CSV table of N, CA and C in Angstrom, one decimal:
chain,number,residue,atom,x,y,z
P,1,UNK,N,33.8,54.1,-83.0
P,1,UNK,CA,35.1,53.4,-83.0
P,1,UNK,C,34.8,52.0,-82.7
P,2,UNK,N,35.3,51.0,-83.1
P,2,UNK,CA,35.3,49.9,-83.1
P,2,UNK,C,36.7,48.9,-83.0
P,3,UNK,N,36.6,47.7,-82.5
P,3,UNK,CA,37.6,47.0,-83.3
P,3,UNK,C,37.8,46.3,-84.6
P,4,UNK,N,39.0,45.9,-85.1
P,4,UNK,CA,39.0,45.0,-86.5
P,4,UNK,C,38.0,44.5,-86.5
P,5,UNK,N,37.5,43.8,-87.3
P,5,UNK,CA,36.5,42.5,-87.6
P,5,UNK,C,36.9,42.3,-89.0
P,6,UNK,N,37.9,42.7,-89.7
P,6,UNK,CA,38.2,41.5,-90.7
P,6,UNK,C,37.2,41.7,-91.7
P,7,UNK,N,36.9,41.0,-92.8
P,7,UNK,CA,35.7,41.7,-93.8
P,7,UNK,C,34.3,41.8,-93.3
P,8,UNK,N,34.1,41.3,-92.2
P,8,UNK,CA,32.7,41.6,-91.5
P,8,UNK,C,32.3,42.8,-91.3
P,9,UNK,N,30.9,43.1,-92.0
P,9,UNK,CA,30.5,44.3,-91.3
P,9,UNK,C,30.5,44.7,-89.5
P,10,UNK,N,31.2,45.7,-89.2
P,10,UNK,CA,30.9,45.6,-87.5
P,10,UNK,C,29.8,46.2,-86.8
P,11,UNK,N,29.9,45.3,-85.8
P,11,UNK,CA,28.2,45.2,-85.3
P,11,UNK,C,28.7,45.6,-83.4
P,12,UNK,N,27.6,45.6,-83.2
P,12,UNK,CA,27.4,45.9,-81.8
P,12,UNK,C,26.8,44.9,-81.3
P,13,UNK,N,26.7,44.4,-80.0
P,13,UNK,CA,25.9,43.4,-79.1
P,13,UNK,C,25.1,44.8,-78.4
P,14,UNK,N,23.9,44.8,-78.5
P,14,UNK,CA,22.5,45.4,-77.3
P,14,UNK,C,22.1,44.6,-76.9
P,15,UNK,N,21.6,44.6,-75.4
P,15,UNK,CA,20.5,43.9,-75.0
P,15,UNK,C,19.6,44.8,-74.1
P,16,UNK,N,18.5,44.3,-74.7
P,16,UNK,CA,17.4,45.5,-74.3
P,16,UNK,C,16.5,44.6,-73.2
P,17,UNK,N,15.9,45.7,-72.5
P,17,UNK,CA,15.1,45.2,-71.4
P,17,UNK,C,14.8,44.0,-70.9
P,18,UNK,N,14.4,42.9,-72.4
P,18,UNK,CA,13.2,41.9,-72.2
P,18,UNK,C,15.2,41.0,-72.1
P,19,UNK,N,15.8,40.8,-72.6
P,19,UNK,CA,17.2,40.4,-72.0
P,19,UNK,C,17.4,39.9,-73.5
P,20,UNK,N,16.6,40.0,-74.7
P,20,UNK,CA,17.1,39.8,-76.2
P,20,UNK,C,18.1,40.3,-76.7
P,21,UNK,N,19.3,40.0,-77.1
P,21,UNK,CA,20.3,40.6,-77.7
P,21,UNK,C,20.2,40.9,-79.3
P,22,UNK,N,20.3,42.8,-79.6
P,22,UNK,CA,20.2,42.6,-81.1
P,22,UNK,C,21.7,42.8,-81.2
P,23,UNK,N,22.1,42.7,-82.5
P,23,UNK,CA,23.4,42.7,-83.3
P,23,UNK,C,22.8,44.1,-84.4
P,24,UNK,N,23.8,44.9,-84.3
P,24,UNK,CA,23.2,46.4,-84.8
P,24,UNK,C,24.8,46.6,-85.7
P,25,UNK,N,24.5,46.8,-86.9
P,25,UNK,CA,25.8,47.6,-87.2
P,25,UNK,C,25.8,48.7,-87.0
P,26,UNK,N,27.8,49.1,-87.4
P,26,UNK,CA,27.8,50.2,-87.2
P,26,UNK,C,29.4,50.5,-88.3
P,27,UNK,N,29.1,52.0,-88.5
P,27,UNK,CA,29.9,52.5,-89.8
P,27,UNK,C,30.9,53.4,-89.2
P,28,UNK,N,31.8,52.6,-88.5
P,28,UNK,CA,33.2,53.2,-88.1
P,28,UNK,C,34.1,54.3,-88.7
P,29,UNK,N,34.5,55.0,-88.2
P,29,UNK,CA,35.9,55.8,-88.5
P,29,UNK,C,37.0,55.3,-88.0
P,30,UNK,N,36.9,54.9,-86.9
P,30,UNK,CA,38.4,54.6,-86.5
P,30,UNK,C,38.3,53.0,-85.9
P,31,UNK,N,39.1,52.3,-86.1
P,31,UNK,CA,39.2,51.0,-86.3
P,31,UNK,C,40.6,50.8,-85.7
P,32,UNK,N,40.2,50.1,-84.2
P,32,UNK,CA,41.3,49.8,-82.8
P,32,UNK,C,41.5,48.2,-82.7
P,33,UNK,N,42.9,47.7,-82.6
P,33,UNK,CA,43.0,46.0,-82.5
P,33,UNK,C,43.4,46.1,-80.7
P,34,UNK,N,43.4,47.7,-80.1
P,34,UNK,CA,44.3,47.9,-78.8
P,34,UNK,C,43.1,48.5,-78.4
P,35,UNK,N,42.2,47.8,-77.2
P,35,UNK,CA,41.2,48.2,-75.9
P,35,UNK,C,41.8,49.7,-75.7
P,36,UNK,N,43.1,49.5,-74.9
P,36,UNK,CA,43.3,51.1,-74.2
P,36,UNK,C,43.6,52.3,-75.1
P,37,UNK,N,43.7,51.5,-76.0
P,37,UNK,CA,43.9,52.5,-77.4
P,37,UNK,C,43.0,53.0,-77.8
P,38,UNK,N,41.9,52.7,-77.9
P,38,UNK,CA,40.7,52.6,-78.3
P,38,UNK,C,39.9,53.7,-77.3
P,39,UNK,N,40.2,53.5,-75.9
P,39,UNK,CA,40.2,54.2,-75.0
P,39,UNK,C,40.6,55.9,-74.6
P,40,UNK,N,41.8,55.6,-74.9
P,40,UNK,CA,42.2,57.0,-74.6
P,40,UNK,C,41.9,57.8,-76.4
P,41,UNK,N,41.7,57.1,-77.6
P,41,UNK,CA,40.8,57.8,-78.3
P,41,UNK,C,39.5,58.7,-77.7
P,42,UNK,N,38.9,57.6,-77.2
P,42,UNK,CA,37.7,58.1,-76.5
P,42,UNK,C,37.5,59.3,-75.6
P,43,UNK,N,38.6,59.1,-74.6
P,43,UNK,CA,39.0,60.3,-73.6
P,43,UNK,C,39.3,61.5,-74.7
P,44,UNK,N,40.1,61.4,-76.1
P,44,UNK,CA,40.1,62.7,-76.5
P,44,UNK,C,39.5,63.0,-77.3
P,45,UNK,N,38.0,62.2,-77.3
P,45,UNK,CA,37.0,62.9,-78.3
P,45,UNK,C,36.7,62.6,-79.4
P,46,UNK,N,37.2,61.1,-79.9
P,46,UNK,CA,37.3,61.2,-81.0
P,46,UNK,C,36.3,60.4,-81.6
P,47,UNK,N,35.4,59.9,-80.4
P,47,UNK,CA,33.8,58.9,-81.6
P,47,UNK,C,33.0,58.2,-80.1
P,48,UNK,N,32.5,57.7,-80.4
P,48,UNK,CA,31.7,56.9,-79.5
P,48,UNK,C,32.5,55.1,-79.4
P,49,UNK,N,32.2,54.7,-78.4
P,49,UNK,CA,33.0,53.5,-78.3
P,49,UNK,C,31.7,52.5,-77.4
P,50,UNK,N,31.8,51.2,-77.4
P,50,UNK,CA,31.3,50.5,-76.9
P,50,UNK,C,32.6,49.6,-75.9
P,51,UNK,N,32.7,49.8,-74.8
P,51,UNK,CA,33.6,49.1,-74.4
P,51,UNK,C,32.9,48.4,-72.7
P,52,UNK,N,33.9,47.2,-72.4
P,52,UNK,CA,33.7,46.6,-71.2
P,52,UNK,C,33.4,47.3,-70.0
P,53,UNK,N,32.9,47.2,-69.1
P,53,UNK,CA,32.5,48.0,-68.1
P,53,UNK,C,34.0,48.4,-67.1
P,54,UNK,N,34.3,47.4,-66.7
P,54,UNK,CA,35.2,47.2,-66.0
P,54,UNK,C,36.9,48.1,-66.4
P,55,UNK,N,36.5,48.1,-67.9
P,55,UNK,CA,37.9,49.3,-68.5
P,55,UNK,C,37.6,50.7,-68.7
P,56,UNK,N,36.2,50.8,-68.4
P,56,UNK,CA,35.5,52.5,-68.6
P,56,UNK,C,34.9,52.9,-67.1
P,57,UNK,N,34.9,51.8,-66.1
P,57,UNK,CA,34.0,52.4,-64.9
P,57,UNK,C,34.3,53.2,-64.0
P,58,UNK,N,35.9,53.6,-64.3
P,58,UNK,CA,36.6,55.0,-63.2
P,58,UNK,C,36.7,56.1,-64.1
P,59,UNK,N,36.7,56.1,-65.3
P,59,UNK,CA,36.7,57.5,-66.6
P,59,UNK,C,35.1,57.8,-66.5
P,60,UNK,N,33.5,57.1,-66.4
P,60,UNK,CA,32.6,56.9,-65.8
P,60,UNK,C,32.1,58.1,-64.6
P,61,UNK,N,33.0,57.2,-63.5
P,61,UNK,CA,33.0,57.7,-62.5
P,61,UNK,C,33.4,59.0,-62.1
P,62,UNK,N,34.3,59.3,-62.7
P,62,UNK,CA,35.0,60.8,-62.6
P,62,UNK,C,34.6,61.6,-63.6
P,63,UNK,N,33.6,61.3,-64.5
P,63,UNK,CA,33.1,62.2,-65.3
P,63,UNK,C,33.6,62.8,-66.4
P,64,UNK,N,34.8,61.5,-66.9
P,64,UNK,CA,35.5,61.6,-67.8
P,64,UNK,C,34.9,61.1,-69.7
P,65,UNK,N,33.9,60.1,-69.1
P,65,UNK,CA,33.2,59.7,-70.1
P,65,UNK,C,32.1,59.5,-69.9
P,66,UNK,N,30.9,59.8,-70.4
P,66,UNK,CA,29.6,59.6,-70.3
P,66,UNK,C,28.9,58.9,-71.2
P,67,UNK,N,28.0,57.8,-70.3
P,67,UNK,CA,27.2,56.4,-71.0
P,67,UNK,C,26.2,57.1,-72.2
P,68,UNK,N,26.3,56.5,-73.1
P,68,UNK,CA,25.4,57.3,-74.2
P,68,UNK,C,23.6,56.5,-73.7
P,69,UNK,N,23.8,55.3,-73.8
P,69,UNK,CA,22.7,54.4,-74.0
P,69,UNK,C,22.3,53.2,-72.8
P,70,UNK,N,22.2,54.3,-71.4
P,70,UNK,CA,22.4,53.6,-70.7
P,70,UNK,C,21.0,52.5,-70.5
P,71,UNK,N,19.9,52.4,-70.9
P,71,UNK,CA,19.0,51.2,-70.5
P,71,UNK,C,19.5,50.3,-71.5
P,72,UNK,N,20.4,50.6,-72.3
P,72,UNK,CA,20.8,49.3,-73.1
P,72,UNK,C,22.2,48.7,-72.1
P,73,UNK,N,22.1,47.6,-72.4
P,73,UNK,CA,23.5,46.8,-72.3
P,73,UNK,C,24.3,46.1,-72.8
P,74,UNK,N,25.6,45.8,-73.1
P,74,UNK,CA,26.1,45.6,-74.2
P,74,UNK,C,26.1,43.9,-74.1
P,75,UNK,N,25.9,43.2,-75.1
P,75,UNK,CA,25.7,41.6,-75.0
P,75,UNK,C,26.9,40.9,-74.4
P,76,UNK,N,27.0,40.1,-73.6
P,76,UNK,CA,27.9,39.1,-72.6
P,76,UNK,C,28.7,38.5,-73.6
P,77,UNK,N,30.1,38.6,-73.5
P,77,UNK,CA,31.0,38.3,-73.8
P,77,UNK,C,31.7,37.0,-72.9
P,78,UNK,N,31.6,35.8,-73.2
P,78,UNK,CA,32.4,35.3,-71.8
P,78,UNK,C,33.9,35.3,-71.9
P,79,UNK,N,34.3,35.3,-70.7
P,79,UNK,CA,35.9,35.0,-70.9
P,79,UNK,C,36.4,33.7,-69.9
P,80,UNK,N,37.7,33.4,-70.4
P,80,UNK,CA,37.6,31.6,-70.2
P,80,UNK,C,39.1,31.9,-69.6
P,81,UNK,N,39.7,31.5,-68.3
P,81,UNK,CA,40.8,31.5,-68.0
P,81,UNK,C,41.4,30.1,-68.5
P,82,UNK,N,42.5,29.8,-69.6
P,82,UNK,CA,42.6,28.4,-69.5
P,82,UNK,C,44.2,28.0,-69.4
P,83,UNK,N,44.5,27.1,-68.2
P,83,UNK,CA,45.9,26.5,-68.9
P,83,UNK,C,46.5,25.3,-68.8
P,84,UNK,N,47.6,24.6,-69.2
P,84,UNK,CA,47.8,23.3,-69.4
P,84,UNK,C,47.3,22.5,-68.0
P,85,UNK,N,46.8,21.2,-68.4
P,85,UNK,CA,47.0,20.7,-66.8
P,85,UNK,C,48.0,19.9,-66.6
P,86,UNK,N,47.9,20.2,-64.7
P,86,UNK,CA,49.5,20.1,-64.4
P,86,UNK,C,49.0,19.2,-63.3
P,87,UNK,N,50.2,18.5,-62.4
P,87,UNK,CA,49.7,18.0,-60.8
P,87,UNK,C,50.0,19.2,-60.3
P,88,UNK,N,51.1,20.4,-60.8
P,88,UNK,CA,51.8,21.2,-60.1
P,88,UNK,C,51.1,22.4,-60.8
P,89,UNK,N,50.9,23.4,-60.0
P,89,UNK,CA,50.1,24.6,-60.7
P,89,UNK,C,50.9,25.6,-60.5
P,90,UNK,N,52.0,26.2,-61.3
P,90,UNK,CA,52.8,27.1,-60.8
P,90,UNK,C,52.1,28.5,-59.9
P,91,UNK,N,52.8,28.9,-58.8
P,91,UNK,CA,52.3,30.3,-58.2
P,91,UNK,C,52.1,31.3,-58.9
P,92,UNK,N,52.6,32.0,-60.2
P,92,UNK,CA,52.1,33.2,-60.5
P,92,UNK,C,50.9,32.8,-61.7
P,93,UNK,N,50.5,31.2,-61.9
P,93,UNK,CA,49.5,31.0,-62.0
P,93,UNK,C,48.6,30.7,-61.2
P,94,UNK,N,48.4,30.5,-60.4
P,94,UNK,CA,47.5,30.6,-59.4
P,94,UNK,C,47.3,31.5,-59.1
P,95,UNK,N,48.2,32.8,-58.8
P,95,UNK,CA,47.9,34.0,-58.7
P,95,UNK,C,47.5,34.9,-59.2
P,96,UNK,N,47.4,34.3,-60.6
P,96,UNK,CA,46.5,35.5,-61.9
P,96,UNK,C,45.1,34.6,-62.0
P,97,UNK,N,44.7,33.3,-61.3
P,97,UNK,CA,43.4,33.1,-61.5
P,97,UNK,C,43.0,33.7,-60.2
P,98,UNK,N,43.7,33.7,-59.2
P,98,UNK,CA,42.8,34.5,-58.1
P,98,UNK,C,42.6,36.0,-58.1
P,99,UNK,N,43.7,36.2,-58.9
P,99,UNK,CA,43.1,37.8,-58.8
P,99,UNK,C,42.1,38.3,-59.7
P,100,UNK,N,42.2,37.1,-60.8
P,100,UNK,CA,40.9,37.3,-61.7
P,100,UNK,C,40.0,36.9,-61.2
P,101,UNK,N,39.7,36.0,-60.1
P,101,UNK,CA,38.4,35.6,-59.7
P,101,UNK,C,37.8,36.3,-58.5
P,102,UNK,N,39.4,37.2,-57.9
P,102,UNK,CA,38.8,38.3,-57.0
P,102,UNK,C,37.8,40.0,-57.7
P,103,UNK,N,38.9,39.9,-58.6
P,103,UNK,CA,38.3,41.5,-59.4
P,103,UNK,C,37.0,40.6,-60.1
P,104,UNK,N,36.7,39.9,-60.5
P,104,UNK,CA,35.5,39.6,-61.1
P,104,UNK,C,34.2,39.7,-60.0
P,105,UNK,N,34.3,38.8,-58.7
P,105,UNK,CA,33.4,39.5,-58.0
P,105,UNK,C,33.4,40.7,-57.5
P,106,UNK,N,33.7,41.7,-57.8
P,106,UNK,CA,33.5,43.0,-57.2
P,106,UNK,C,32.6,43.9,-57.7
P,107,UNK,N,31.5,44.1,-56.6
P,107,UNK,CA,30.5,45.1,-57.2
P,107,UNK,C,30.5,46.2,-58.2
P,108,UNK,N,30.0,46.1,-59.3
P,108,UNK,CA,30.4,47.1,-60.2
P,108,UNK,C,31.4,46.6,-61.5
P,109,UNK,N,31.9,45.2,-61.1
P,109,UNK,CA,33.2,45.1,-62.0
P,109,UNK,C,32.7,44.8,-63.7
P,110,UNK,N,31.1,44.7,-64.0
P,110,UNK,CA,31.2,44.3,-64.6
P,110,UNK,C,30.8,42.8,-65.6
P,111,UNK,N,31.4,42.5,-64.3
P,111,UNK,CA,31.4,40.9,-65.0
P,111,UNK,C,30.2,40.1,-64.2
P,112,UNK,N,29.9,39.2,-65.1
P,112,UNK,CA,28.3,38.4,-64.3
P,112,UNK,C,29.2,37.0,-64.1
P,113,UNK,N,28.1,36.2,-63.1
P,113,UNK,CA,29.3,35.0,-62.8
P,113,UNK,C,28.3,34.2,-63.4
């Protein structure tokens, strides 16, 4: 299972031991534009998925899904919180950068700083 990519063949991000990232294709059946979608496919069996750590590590944990290729890792994706600048930084924006910058540090979450 994968997401869209548009006329692109889709590929996977690996990185193997030495920290080299290959780009591997792969010949999908089911083709997801929705992460949790994509997801609970998975929970019912329906292909293998490459997903974010941090959206699979309690299905993981409870033994709901199991890592196929675990000395591999999947290649770093970064993600960029951005928004206008202001003198004034509204509160429920400040509040979604800190709780993104809280769940990011958390052991296990996934994310590298």
């Amino acid at each position: 299972m994968t997401g869209p990519r548009g006329r692109q063949r889709p590929t996977w991000l690996l990185r193997v031991s030495d920290q080299r990232v290959r780009r591997q294709e792969i010949y999908p059946r089911h083709e997801f534009s929705d992460g949790e979608a994509m997801l609970a496919a998975g929970l019912a069996g329906c292909g293998i998925m490459q997903m974010p750590t941090w959206l699979v590590a309690e299905d993981i944990r409870q033994g709901r899904l199991i890592p196929l290729l675990p000395d591999w890792a999947g290649g770093e994706m970064p993600i960029h919180a951005v928004w206008p600048q202001s003198r004034y930084l509204q509160p429920k924006v400040r509040a979604v950068i800190e709780m993104l910058t809280i769940l990011s540090e958390r052991p296990g979450s996934g994310f590298v700083p």
